[in-house]
mmCIF file of C-alpha atoms and ligand atoms in Angstrom:
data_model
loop_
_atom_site.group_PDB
_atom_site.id
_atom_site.type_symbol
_atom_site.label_atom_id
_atom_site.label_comp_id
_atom_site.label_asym_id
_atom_site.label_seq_id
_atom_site.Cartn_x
_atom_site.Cartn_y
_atom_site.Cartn_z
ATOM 1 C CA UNK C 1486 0.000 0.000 0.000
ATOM 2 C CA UNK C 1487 2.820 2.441 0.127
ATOM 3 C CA UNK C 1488 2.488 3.105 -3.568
ATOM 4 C CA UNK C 1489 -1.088 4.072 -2.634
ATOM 5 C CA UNK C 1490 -0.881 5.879 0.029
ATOM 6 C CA UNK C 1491 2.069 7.989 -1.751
ATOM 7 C CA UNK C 1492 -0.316 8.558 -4.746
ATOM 8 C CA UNK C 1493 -3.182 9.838 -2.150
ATOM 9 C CA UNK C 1494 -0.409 12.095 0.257
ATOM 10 C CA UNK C 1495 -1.350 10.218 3.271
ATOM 11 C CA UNK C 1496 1.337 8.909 5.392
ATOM 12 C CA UNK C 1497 2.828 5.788 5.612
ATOM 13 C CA UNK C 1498 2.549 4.123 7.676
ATOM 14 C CA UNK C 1499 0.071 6.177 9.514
ATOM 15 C CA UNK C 1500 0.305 6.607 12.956
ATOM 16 C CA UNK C 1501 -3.157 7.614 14.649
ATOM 17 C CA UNK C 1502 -3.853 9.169 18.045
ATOM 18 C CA UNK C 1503 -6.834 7.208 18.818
ATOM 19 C CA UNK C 1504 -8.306 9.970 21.136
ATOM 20 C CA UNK C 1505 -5.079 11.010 22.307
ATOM 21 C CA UNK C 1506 -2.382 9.137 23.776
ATOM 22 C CA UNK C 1507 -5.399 7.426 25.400
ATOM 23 C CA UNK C 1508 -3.242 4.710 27.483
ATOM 24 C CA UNK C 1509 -1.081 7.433 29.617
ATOM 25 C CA UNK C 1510 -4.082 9.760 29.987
ATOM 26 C CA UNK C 1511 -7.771 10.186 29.812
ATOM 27 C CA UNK C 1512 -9.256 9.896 26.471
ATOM 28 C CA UNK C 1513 -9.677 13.032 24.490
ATOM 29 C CA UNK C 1514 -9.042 15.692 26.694
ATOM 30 C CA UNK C 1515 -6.040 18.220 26.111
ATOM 31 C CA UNK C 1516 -2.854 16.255 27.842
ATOM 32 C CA UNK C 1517 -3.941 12.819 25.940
ATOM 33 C CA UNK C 1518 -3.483 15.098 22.695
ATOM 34 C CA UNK C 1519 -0.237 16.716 23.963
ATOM 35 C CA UNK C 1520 1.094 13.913 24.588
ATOM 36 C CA UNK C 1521 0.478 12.616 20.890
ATOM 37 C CA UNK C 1522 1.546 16.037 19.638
ATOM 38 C CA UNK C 1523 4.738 16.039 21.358
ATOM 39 C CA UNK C 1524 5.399 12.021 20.869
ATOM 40 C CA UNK C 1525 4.703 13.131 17.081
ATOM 41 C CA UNK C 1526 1.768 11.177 16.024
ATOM 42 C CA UNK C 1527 0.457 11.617 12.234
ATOM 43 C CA UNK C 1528 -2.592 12.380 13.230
ATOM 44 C CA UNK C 1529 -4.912 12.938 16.352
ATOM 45 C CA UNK C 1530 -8.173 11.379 16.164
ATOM 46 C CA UNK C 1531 -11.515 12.253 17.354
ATOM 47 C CA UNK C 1532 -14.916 11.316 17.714
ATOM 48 C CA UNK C 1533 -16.995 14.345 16.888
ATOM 49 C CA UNK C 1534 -20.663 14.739 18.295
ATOM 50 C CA UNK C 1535 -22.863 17.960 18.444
ATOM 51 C CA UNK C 1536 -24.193 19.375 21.753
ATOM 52 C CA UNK C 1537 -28.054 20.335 22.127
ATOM 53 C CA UNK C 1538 -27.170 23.824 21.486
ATOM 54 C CA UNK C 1539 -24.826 22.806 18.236
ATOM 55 C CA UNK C 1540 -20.882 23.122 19.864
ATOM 56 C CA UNK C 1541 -18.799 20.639 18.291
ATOM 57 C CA UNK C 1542 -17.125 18.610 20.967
ATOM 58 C CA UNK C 1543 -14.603 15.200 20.847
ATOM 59 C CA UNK C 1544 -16.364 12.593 22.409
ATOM 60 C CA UNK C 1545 -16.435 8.859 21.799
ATOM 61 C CA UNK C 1546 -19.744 7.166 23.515
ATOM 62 C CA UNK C 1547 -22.986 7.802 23.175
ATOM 63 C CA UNK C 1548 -23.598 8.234 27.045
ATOM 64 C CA UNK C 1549 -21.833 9.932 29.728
ATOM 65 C CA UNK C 1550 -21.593 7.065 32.689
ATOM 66 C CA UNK C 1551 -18.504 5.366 31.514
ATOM 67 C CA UNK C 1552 -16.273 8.132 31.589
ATOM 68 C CA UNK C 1553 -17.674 11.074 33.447
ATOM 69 C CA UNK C 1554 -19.521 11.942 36.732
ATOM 70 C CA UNK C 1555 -22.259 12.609 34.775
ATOM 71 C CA UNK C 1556 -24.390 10.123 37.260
ATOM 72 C CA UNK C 1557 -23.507 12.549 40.288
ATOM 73 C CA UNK C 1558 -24.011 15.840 38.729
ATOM 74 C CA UNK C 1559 -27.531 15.046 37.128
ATOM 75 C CA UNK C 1560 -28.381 12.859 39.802
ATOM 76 C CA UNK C 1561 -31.755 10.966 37.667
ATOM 77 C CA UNK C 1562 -31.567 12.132 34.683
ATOM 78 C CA UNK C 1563 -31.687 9.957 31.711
ATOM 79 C CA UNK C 1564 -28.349 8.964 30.170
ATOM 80 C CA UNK C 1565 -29.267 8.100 27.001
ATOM 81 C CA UNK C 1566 -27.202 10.287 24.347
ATOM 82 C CA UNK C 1567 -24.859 12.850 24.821
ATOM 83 C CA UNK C 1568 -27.049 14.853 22.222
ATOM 84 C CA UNK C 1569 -29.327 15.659 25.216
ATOM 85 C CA UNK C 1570 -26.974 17.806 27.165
ATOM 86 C CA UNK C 1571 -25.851 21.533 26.467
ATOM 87 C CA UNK C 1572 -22.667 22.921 26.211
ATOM 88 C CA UNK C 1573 -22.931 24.387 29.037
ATOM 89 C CA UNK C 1574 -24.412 20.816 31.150
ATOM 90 C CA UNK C 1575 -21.665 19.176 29.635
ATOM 91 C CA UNK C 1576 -18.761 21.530 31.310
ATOM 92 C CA UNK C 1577 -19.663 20.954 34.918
ATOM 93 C CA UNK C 1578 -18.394 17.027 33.698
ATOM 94 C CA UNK C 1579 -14.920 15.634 35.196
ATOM 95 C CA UNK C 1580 -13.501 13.448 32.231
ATOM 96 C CA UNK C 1581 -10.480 12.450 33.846
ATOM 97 C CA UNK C 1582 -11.325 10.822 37.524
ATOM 98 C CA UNK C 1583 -12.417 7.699 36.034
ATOM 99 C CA UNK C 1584 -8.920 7.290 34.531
ATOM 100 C CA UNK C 1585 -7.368 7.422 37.681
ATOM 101 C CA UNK C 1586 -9.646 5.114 39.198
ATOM 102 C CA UNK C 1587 -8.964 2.510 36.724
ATOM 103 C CA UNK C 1588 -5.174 3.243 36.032
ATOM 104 C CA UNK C 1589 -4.264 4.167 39.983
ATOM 105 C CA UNK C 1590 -0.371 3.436 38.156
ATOM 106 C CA UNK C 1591 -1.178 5.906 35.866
ATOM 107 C CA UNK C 1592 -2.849 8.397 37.638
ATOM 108 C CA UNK C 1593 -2.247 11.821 38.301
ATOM 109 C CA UNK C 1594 -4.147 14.772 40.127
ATOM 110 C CA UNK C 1595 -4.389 17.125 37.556
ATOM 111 C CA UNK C 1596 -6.390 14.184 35.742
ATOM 112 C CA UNK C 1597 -9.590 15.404 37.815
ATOM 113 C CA UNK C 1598 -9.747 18.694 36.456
ATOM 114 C CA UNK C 1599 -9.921 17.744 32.852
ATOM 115 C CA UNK C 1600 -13.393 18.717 30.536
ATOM 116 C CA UNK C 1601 -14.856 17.619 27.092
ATOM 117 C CA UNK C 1602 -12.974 19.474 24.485
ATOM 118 C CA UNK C 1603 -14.748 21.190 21.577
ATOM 119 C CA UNK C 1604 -13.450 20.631 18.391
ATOM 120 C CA UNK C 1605 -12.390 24.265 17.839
ATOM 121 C CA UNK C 1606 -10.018 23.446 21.155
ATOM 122 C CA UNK C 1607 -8.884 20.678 19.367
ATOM 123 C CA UNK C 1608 -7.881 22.605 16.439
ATOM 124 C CA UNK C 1609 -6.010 25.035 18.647
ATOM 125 C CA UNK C 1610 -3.917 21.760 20.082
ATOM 126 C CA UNK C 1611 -2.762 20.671 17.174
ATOM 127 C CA UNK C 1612 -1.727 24.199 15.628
ATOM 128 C CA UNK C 1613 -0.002 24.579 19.358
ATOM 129 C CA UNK C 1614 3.481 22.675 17.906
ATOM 130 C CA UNK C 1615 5.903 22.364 15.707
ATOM 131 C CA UNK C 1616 5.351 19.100 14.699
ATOM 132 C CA UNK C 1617 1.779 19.793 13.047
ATOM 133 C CA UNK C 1618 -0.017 16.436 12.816
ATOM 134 C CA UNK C 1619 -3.392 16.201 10.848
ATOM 135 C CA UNK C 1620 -6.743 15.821 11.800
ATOM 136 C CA UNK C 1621 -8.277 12.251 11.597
ATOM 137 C CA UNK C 1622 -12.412 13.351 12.687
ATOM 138 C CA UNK C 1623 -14.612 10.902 12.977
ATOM 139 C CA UNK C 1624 -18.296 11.612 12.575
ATOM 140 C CA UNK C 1625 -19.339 9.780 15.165
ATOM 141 C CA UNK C 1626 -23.175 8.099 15.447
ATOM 142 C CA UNK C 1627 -23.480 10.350 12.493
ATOM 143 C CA UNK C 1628 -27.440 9.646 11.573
ATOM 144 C CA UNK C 1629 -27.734 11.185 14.833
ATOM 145 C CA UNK C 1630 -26.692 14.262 13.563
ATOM 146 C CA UNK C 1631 -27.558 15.266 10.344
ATOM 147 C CA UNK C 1632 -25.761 18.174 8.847
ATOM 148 C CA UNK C 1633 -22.526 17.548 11.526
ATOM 149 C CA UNK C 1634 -20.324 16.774 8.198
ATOM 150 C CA UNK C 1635 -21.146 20.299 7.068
ATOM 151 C CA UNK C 1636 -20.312 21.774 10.167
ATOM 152 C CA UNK C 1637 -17.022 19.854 10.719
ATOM 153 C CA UNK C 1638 -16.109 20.902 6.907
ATOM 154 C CA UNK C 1639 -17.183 24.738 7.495
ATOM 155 C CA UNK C 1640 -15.121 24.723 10.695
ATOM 156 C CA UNK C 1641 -12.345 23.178 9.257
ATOM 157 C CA UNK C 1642 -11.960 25.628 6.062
ATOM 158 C CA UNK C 1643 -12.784 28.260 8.702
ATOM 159 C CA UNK C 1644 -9.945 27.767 10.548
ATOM 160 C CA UNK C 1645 -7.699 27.469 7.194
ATOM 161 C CA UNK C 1646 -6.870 23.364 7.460
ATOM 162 C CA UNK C 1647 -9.111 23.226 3.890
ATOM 163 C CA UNK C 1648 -9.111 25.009 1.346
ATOM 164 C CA UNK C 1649 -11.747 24.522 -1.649
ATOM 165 C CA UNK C 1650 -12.313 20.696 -0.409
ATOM 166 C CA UNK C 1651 -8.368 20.017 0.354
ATOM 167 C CA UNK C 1652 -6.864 19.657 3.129
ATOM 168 C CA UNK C 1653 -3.916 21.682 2.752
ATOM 169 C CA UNK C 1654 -0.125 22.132 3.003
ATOM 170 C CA UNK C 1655 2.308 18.973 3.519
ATOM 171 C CA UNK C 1656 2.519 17.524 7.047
ATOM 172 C CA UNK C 1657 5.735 17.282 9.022
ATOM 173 C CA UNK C 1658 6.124 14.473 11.787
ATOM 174 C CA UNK C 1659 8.297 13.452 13.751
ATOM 175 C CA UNK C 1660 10.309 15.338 16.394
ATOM 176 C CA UNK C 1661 13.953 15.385 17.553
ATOM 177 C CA UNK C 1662 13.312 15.656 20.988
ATOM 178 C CA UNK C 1663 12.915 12.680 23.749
ATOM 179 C CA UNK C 1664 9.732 12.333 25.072
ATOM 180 C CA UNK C 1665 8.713 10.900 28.216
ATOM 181 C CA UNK C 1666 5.750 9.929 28.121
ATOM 182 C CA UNK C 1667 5.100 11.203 31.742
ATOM 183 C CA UNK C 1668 7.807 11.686 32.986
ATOM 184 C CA UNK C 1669 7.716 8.815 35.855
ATOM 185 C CA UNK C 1670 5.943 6.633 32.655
ATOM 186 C CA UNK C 1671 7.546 3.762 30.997
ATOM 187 C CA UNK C 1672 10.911 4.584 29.776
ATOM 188 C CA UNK C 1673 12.402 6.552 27.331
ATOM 189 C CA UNK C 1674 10.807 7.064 23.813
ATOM 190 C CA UNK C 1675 13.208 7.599 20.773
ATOM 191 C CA UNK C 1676 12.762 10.289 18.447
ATOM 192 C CA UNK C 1677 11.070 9.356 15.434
ATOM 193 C CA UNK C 1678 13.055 11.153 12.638
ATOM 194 C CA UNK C 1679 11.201 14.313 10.863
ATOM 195 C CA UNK C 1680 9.573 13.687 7.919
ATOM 196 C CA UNK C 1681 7.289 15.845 5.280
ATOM 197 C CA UNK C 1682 4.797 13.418 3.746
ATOM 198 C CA UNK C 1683 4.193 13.522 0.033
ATOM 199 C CA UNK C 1684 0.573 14.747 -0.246
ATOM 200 C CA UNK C 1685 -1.957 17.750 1.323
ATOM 201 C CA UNK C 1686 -3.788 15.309 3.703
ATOM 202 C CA UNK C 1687 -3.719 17.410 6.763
ATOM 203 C CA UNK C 1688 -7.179 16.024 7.498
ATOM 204 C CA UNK C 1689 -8.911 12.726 6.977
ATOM 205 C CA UNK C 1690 -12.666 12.474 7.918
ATOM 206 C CA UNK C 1691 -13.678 8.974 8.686
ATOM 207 C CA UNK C 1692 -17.278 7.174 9.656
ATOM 208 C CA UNK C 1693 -19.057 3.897 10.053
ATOM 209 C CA UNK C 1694 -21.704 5.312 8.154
ATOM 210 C CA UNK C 1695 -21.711 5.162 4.410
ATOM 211 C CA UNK C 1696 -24.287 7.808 4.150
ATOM 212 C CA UNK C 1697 -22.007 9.953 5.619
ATOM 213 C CA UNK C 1698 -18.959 9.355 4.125
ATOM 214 C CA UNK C 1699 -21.383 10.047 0.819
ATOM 215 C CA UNK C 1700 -21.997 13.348 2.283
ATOM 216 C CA UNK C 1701 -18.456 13.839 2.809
ATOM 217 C CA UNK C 1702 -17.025 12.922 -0.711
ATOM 218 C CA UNK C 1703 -20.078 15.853 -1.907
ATOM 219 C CA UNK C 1704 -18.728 18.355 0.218
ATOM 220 C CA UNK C 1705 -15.380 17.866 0.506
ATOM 221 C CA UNK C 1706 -13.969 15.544 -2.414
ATOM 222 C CA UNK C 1707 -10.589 16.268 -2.000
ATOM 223 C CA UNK C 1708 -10.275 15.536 1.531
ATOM 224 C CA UNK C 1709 -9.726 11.707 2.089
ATOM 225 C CA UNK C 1710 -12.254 9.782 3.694
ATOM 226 C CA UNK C 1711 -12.073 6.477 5.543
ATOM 227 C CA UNK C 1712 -15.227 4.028 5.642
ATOM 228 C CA UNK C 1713 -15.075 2.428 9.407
ATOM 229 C CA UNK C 1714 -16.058 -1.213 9.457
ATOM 230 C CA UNK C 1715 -15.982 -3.984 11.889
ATOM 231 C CA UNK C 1716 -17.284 -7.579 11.630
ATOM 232 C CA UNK C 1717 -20.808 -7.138 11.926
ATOM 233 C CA UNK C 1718 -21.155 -4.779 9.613
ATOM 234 C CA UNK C 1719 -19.021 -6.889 7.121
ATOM 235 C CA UNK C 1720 -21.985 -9.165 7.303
ATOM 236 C CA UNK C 1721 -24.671 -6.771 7.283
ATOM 237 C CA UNK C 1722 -22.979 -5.394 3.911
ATOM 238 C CA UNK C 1723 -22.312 -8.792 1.930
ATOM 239 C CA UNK C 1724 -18.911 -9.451 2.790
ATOM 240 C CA UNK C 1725 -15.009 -7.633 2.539
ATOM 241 C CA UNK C 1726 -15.713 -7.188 -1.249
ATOM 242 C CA UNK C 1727 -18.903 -5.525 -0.599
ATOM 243 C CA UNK C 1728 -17.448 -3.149 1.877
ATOM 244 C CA UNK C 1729 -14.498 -2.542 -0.488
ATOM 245 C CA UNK C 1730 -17.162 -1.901 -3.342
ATOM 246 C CA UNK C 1731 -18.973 1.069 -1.087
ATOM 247 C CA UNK C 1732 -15.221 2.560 -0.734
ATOM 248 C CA UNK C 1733 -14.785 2.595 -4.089
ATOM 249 C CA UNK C 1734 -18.284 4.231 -4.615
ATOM 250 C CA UNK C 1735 -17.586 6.891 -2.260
ATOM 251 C CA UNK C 1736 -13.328 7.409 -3.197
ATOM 252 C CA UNK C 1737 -12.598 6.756 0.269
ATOM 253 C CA UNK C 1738 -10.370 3.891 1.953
ATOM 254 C CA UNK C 1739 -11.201 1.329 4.846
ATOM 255 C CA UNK C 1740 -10.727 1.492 8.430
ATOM 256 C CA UNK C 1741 -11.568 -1.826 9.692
ATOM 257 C CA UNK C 1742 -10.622 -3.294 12.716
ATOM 258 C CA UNK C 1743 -7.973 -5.554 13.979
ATOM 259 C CA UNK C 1744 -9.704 -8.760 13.484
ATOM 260 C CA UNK C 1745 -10.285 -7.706 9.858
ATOM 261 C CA UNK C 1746 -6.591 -7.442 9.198
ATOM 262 C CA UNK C 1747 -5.874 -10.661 7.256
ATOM 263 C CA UNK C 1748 -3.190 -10.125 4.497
ATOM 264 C CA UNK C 1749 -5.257 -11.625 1.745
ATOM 265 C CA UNK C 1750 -7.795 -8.906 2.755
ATOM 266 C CA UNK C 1751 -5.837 -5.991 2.770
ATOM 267 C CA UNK C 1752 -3.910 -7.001 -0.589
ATOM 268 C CA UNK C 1753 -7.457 -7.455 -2.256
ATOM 269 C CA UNK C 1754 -8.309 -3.960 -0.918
ATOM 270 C CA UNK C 1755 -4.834 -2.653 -2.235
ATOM 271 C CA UNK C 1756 -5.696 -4.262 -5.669
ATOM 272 C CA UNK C 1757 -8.449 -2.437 -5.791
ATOM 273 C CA UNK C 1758 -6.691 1.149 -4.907
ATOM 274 C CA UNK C 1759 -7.694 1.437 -0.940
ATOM 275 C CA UNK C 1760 -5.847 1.938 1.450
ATOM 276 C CA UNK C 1761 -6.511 -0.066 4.609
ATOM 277 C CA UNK C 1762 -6.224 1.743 8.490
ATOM 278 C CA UNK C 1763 -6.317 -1.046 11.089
ATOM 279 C CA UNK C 1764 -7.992 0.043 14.992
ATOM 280 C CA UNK C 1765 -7.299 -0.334 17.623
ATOM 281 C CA UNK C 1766 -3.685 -1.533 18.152
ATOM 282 C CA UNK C 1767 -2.061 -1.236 21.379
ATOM 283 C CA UNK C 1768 0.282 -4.046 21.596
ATOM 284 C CA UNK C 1769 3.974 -4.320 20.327
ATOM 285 C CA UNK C 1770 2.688 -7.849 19.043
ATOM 286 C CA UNK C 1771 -0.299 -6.610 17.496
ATOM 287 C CA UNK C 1772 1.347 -3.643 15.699
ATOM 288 C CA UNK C 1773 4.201 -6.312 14.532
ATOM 289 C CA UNK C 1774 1.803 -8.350 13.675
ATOM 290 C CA UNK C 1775 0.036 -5.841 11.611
ATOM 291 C CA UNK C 1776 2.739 -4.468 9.472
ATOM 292 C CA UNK C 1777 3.268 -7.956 8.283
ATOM 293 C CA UNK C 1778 -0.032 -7.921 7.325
ATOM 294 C CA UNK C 1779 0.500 -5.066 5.214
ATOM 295 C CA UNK C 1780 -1.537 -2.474 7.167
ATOM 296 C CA UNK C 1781 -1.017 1.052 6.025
ATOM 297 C CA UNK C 1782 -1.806 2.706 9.157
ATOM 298 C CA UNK C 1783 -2.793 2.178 12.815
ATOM 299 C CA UNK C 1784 -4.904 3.620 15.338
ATOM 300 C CA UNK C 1785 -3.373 3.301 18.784
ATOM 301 C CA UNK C 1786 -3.497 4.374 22.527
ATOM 302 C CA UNK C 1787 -0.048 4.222 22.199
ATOM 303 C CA UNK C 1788 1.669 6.521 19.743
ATOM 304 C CA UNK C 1789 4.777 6.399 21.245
ATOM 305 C CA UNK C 1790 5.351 2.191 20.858
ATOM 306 C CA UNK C 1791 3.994 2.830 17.500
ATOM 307 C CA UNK C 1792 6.926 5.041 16.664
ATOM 308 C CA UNK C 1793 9.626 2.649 17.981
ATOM 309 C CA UNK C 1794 8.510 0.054 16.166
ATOM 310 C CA UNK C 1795 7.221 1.837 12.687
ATOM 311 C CA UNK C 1796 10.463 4.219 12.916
ATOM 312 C CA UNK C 1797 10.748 5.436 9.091
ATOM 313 C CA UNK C 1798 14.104 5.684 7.255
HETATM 314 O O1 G3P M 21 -12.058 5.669 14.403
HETATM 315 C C1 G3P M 21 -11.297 4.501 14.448
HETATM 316 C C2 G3P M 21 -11.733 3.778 15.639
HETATM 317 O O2 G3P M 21 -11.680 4.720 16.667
HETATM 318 C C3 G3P M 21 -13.116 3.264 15.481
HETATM 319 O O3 G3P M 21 -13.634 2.780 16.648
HETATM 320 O O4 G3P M 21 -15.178 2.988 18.500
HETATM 321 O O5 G3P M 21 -12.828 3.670 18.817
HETATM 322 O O6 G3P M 21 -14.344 5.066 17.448
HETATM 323 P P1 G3P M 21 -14.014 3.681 17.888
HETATM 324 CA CA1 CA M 22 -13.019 6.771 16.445
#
C-alpha cells in the first residue's frame, strides 16, 4: 500500500492518536493530545458529536456514565445520548477521575480537572506545535446528527486546514526531541526522525456510516475519507468485497478493525486502490503483527510504541 498511500499524500505508515495518547491519559481531553503532539503522532483522532445547542465537541460514547460523573451531577436524569446535554451541562463534567480510578499506576491529580474538548479546542492543540499532525475526525453516530459533516467541513476551512475541499499544506512528523511519556511513565521514547509526507492530507474524515462518508465525498472531495467497518457490519454489507465496493463508490479507503486485518484482505483492498487503516492496536505484538499484514496505518493508545517500532528511514 505504500504506492497508494504515496499517490493519495497520506502517510505511511500512519500513525493515529486514537483519542489522544489514550493509554497514559484520559481519552480526548487536552494532555492525551499533547502527549500525541509532542510524541509526534500523524494524526490525532476524534470522535466528533454535536451538543443540544450545536458546539462541536470530541467525544467517543454515546452516554456519559462510563467516563464522566455525569451520574452525580444530574443525579436521575436519563443517560441516554450525549445529544441531550448543552454545552454548558456538559462543562460541569470531570472526564479524567475515572482514569485514575482505573489506572491508579497511571494516575495523576491534575487528571480530575480535565473537561470535554470542543473541536475548535482541538484545532487550537494541534496548531499549538511544531510538529503539526493532521486531523483524523470521525463523525461519530453520524445519523444522529444530520448536517454535523457540514459543520465539521465549514469549521475546518474556517480555521484554514481546507481550502476549496483540500486539506492543505504537507505535514511534518516526527520530532527530535525525547519524550517521556510522563515523565515517571515507561521509559524513554526515541525520536522518530522528521519527515514531510508527500501529499496535502492534513485532514482525513472517517465514519461507520456510508451515508455519511457520501456526504463527505459531496462536500469535501478532495479531503480523504475512511469508511469504518468492523465484523458485523461486514456481514450486514455482503462481505469484505462488498465493503471494499462502497469505498470505491464513495473514493474513500477502509478502516476496519484488527480482526479484519488478514493479508489476503488488505492485498485485495490494495488491488483495488484502498488503502486499509487497522484500529485499535495497542500491543507491540499486534502492531508487529500488523505491518506484516500489510496495514497502512494504525490507530493506537499508544503513539509512542507505535513510533519505535514503525520508525521510518
Ligand atoms: O475511528 C477509528 C476507531 O476509533 C473506530 O472505533 O469505536 O474507537 O471510534 P471507535
Ligand atoms: Ca473513532
Amino acid at each position: 500500500g505504500r504506492r497508494i498511500a504515496e499517490k493519495k499524500g497520506i502517510p505511511y505508515l500512519a500513525i493515529m492518536a486514537h483519542r489522544g495518547v489514550s493509554d497514559l491519559a484520559p481519552e480526548a481531553t487536552d494532555p492525551a493530545y499533547r502527549l500525541a503532539l509532542e510524541m509526534g503522532a500523524d494524526y490525532l483522532e476524534a470522535d466528533i458529536q454535536r451538543t443540544a445547542d450545536g458546539v462541536l465537541v470530541c467525544f467517543h460514547d454515546d452516554t456519559l456514565d462510563r467516563n464522566t460523573d455525569a451520574a452525580q451531577v444530574f443525579p436521575g436524569r436519563e443517560m441516554d445520548s450525549i445529544d441531550k446535554f448543552t454545552y454548558a451541562e456538559l462543562m460541569m463534567l470531570d472526564i479524567g477521575t475515572w482514569f485514575n480510578e482505573k489506572n491508579p499506576d497511571r494516575a495523576r491529580e491534575t487528571f480530575h480537572e480535565l473537561k470535554i474538548l470542543t473541536l475548535e479546542e482541538l484545532i487550537d492543540i494541534a496548531e499549538s506545535h511544531d510538529n503539526r499532525p493532521g486531523l483524523y475526525l470521525e463523525t461519530k453516530s453520524a445519523l444522529r446528527y444530520p448536517g454535523i459533516e457540514k459543520e465539521i467541513i465549514d469549521l475546518l476551512k474556517s480555521r484554514g486546514w481546507i481550502e476549496d475541499g483540500a486539506s492543505m499544506e504537507s505535514i511534518e512528523v516526527g520530532n527530535d526531541i525525547d519524550v517521556d511519556p510522563l515523565e515517571d511513565g515507561d521509559g524513554e521514547v526515541e525520536p522518530a526522525p522528521v519527515r514531510i509526507a508527500d501529499g496535502p492530507a492534513r485532514v482525513i474524515l472517517q465514519s461507520f456510516e456510508d451515508e455519511s462518508i457520501r456526504i463527505m465525498k459531496d462536500l469535501a472531495p478532495n479531503v480523504p475519507r475512511i469508511y469504518l467497518v468492523d465484523e458485523e457490519l461486514e456481514e450486514k454489507k455482503g462481505g469484505w468485497n462488498e465493503l471494499i465496493a462502497i469505498a470505491k463508490k464513495y473514493d474513500a479507503d477502509l478502516g476496519p478493525s484488527g480482526y479484519q486485518a488478514w493479508p489476503w484482505r488488505t492485498g485485495e483492498a490494495h488491488r483495488n486502490g484502498v488503502l486499509v487503516h487497522h484500529y485499535t492496536l495497542n500491543k507491540p505484538w499486534q502492531m508487529r503483527l500488523l505491518r506484516f499484514f500489510g496495514t497502512d496505518g494504525i490507530f493506537t493508545n499508544r503513539t509512542d510504541l507505535a513510533l519505535k517500532l514503525y520508525r521510518r528511514q
